[in-house]
């Protein structure tokens, strides 16, 4: 670091102190010059009535690590702006925003990639148990500074639309039941690399019920996701998924749970090496215990199986047991 900054190197040989200190040759030193070992965030918000305007700037160095959030995406710098408000006695909620960021903060990659997106959301619900309507649109891009004909060049554009509706139906026992429907479409194009052009369609339908106190609930849902690479013939896969979740309060602090999921992936015969054909099943039973007002313990046990019709050697069956302590601070 001293030499790179234009100063004379320190007259210190670390090997002379090996008997006192452990020298870790793979350790990344703290280098404050380019801020690549640091993370910074500035955030501000302004509220006027029901309108909330929020702005955020952040910079996360490529050498920054945190044990508190291991999945944090590093090597990013950018800002976000979001505005939201409600009208019609808070029945209609509207929101919109813009965000952008770029990587290669320490200029060690062959290209700098910039992500930009603008979005808008609207939701309407006159009362907690009345019909609801949700819609959203998002337009994004992902580009880098390589020439259009260069290997690795990106000029990707993504458009996403979503529409959902929730309809209350007859009460079933103590459960207030709703019918939920949702449809989404995502289109991705890149003139510099047409092989990544894709189209996705998502369809969801299911029933959801809960008691007055929301202590007990159930959810049954079926979903279909159709994804295809538009520039490749027969490169299409349908993902079918059925999900069921039940939570039932059996005692003041004890809730029994049951969760099941079945997923099936199917591709047309002409998909070739891109074809998927597998089934995955998961069934877990257990419960939750409210230890204190700010913590609870969950215990789940069950079986998870995977069967691949194309690659039988990947078939597995697992017995799963999970114990998790949740604590709010």
PDB file of N, CA and C in Angstrom, residues 258-292:
ATOM      1  N   UNK A 258     -47.793 -27.486   9.226  1.00  0.00           N
ATOM      2  CA  UNK A 258     -47.673 -28.532   8.219  1.00  0.00           C
ATOM      3  C   UNK A 258     -47.434 -27.854   6.876  1.00  0.00           C
ATOM      4  N   UNK A 259     -46.349 -28.226   6.196  1.00  0.00           N
ATOM      5  CA  UNK A 259     -45.974 -27.605   4.928  1.00  0.00           C
ATOM      6  C   UNK A 259     -45.660 -28.685   3.901  1.00  0.00           C
ATOM      7  N   UNK A 260     -46.254 -28.540   2.723  1.00  0.00           N
ATOM      8  CA  UNK A 260     -45.998 -29.490   1.646  1.00  0.00           C
ATOM      9  C   UNK A 260     -45.833 -28.777   0.312  1.00  0.00           C
ATOM     10  N   UNK A 261     -44.914 -29.257  -0.499  1.00  0.00           N
ATOM     11  CA  UNK A 261     -44.656 -28.674  -1.813  1.00  0.00           C
ATOM     12  C   UNK A 261     -44.357 -29.780  -2.814  1.00  0.00           C
ATOM     13  N   UNK A 262     -44.964 -29.667  -3.991  1.00  0.00           N
ATOM     14  CA  UNK A 262     -44.678 -30.584  -5.093  1.00  0.00           C
ATOM     15  C   UNK A 262     -44.318 -29.740  -6.311  1.00  0.00           C
ATOM     16  N   UNK A 263     -43.151 -29.986  -6.890  1.00  0.00           N
ATOM     17  CA  UNK A 263     -42.682 -29.249  -8.064  1.00  0.00           C
ATOM     18  C   UNK A 263     -42.355 -30.233  -9.178  1.00  0.00           C
ATOM     19  N   UNK A 264     -42.813 -29.921 -10.390  1.00  0.00           N
ATOM     20  CA  UNK A 264     -42.540 -30.757 -11.558  1.00  0.00           C
ATOM     21  C   UNK A 264     -42.079 -29.865 -12.701  1.00  0.00           C
ATOM     22  N   UNK A 265     -40.948 -30.200 -13.292  1.00  0.00           N
ATOM     23  CA  UNK A 265     -40.401 -29.452 -14.433  1.00  0.00           C
ATOM     24  C   UNK A 265     -40.493 -30.322 -15.667  1.00  0.00           C
ATOM     25  N   UNK A 266     -40.997 -29.749 -16.757  1.00  0.00           N
ATOM     26  CA  UNK A 266     -41.163 -30.493 -17.992  1.00  0.00           C
ATOM     27  C   UNK A 266     -40.765 -29.624 -19.187  1.00  0.00           C
ATOM     28  N   UNK A 267     -39.995 -30.214 -20.117  1.00  0.00           N
ATOM     29  CA  UNK A 267     -39.587 -29.553 -21.355  1.00  0.00           C
ATOM     30  C   UNK A 267     -40.046 -30.386 -22.539  1.00  0.00           C
ATOM     31  N   UNK A 268     -40.242 -29.763 -23.714  1.00  0.00           N
ATOM     32  CA  UNK A 268     -40.627 -30.535 -24.906  1.00  0.00           C
ATOM     33  C   UNK A 268     -39.502 -31.464 -25.334  1.00  0.00           C
ATOM     34  N   UNK A 269     -39.847 -32.504 -26.085  1.00  0.00           N
ATOM     35  CA  UNK A 269     -38.855 -33.499 -26.489  1.00  0.00           C
ATOM     36  C   UNK A 269     -37.722 -32.897 -27.320  1.00  0.00           C
ATOM     37  N   UNK A 270     -38.007 -31.849 -28.084  1.00  0.00           N
ATOM     38  CA  UNK A 270     -36.976 -31.266 -28.930  1.00  0.00           C
ATOM     39  C   UNK A 270     -36.050 -30.292 -28.233  1.00  0.00           C
ATOM     40  N   UNK A 271     -36.140 -30.167 -26.898  1.00  0.00           N
ATOM     41  CA  UNK A 271     -35.316 -29.198 -26.177  1.00  0.00           C
ATOM     42  C   UNK A 271     -33.859 -29.615 -26.092  1.00  0.00           C
ATOM     43  N   UNK A 272     -33.580 -30.894 -26.309  1.00  0.00           N
ATOM     44  CA  UNK A 272     -32.197 -31.358 -26.307  1.00  0.00           C
ATOM     45  C   UNK A 272     -31.520 -31.206 -24.958  1.00  0.00           C
ATOM     46  N   UNK A 273     -30.269 -30.687 -24.961  1.00  0.00           N
ATOM     47  CA  UNK A 273     -29.501 -30.569 -23.727  1.00  0.00           C
ATOM     48  C   UNK A 273     -30.087 -29.566 -22.753  1.00  0.00           C
ATOM     49  N   UNK A 274     -30.970 -28.693 -23.226  1.00  0.00           N
ATOM     50  CA  UNK A 274     -31.581 -27.691 -22.354  1.00  0.00           C
ATOM     51  C   UNK A 274     -32.818 -28.218 -21.632  1.00  0.00           C
ATOM     52  N   UNK A 275     -33.212 -29.448 -21.921  1.00  0.00           N
ATOM     53  CA  UNK A 275     -34.448 -30.000 -21.364  1.00  0.00           C
ATOM     54  C   UNK A 275     -34.308 -30.291 -19.873  1.00  0.00           C
ATOM     55  N   UNK A 276     -35.409 -30.089 -19.152  1.00  0.00           N
ATOM     56  CA  UNK A 276     -35.514 -30.438 -17.741  1.00  0.00           C
ATOM     57  C   UNK A 276     -36.720 -31.339 -17.554  1.00  0.00           C
ATOM     58  N   UNK A 277     -36.556 -32.364 -16.740  1.00  0.00           N
ATOM     59  CA  UNK A 277     -37.668 -33.269 -16.434  1.00  0.00           C
ATOM     60  C   UNK A 277     -37.405 -33.899 -15.069  1.00  0.00           C
ATOM     61  N   UNK A 278     -37.963 -33.270 -14.047  1.00  0.00           N
ATOM     62  CA  UNK A 278     -37.736 -33.774 -12.699  1.00  0.00           C
ATOM     63  C   UNK A 278     -38.952 -33.499 -11.827  1.00  0.00           C
ATOM     64  N   UNK A 279     -39.011 -34.187 -10.691  1.00  0.00           N
ATOM     65  CA  UNK A 279     -40.057 -34.005  -9.696  1.00  0.00           C
ATOM     66  C   UNK A 279     -39.398 -33.838  -8.326  1.00  0.00           C
ATOM     67  N   UNK A 280     -39.875 -32.863  -7.587  1.00  0.00           N
ATOM     68  CA  UNK A 280     -39.352 -32.634  -6.231  1.00  0.00           C
ATOM     69  C   UNK A 280     -40.529 -32.532  -5.271  1.00  0.00           C
ATOM     70  N   UNK A 281     -40.457 -33.288  -4.183  1.00  0.00           N
ATOM     71  CA  UNK A 281     -41.532 -33.305  -3.194  1.00  0.00           C
ATOM     72  C   UNK A 281     -40.956 -33.031  -1.810  1.00  0.00           C
ATOM     73  N   UNK A 282     -41.688 -32.233  -1.068  1.00  0.00           N
ATOM     74  CA  UNK A 282     -41.249 -31.871   0.287  1.00  0.00           C
ATOM     75  C   UNK A 282     -42.446 -31.876   1.217  1.00  0.00           C
ATOM     76  N   UNK A 283     -42.296 -32.547   2.365  1.00  0.00           N
ATOM     77  CA  UNK A 283     -43.351 -32.596   3.373  1.00  0.00           C
ATOM     78  C   UNK A 283     -42.700 -32.423   4.738  1.00  0.00           C
ATOM     79  N   UNK A 284     -43.086 -31.362   5.450  1.00  0.00           N
ATOM     80  CA  UNK A 284     -42.519 -31.047   6.752  1.00  0.00           C
ATOM     81  C   UNK A 284     -43.643 -30.809   7.751  1.00  0.00           C
ATOM     82  N   UNK A 285     -43.499 -31.359   8.928  1.00  0.00           N
ATOM     83  CA  UNK A 285     -44.456 -31.160  10.012  1.00  0.00           C
ATOM     84  C   UNK A 285     -43.699 -30.709  11.247  1.00  0.00           C
ATOM     85  N   UNK A 286     -44.341 -29.884  12.047  1.00  0.00           N
ATOM     86  CA  UNK A 286     -43.655 -29.409  13.241  1.00  0.00           C
ATOM     87  C   UNK A 286     -44.497 -28.422  14.007  1.00  0.00           C
ATOM     88  N   UNK A 287     -43.827 -27.458  14.633  1.00  0.00           N
ATOM     89  CA  UNK A 287     -44.551 -26.488  15.420  1.00  0.00           C
ATOM     90  C   UNK A 287     -43.685 -25.300  15.797  1.00  0.00           C
ATOM     91  N   UNK A 288     -44.339 -24.302  16.387  1.00  0.00           N
ATOM     92  CA  UNK A 288     -43.675 -23.099  16.872  1.00  0.00           C
ATOM     93  C   UNK A 288     -44.042 -22.892  18.335  1.00  0.00           C
ATOM     94  N   UNK A 289     -43.039 -22.511  19.123  1.00  0.00           N
ATOM     95  CA  UNK A 289     -43.270 -22.228  20.525  1.00  0.00           C
ATOM     96  C   UNK A 289     -42.832 -20.802  20.815  1.00  0.00           C
ATOM     97  N   UNK A 290     -43.752 -19.982  21.304  1.00  0.00           N
ATOM     98  CA  UNK A 290     -43.436 -18.590  21.631  1.00  0.00           C
ATOM     99  C   UNK A 290     -42.765 -18.553  22.996  1.00  0.00           C
ATOM    100  N   UNK A 291     -41.443 -18.433  22.968  1.00  0.00           N
ATOM    101  CA  UNK A 291     -40.658 -18.477  24.194  1.00  0.00           C
ATOM    102  C   UNK A 291     -40.880 -17.211  25.016  1.00  0.00           C
ATOM    103  N   UNK A 292     -40.655 -16.082  24.378  1.00  0.00           N
ATOM    104  CA  UNK A 292     -40.934 -14.786  24.996  1.00  0.00           C
ATOM    105  C   UNK A 292     -41.671 -13.930  23.969  1.00  0.00           C
TER     106      UNK A 292
END
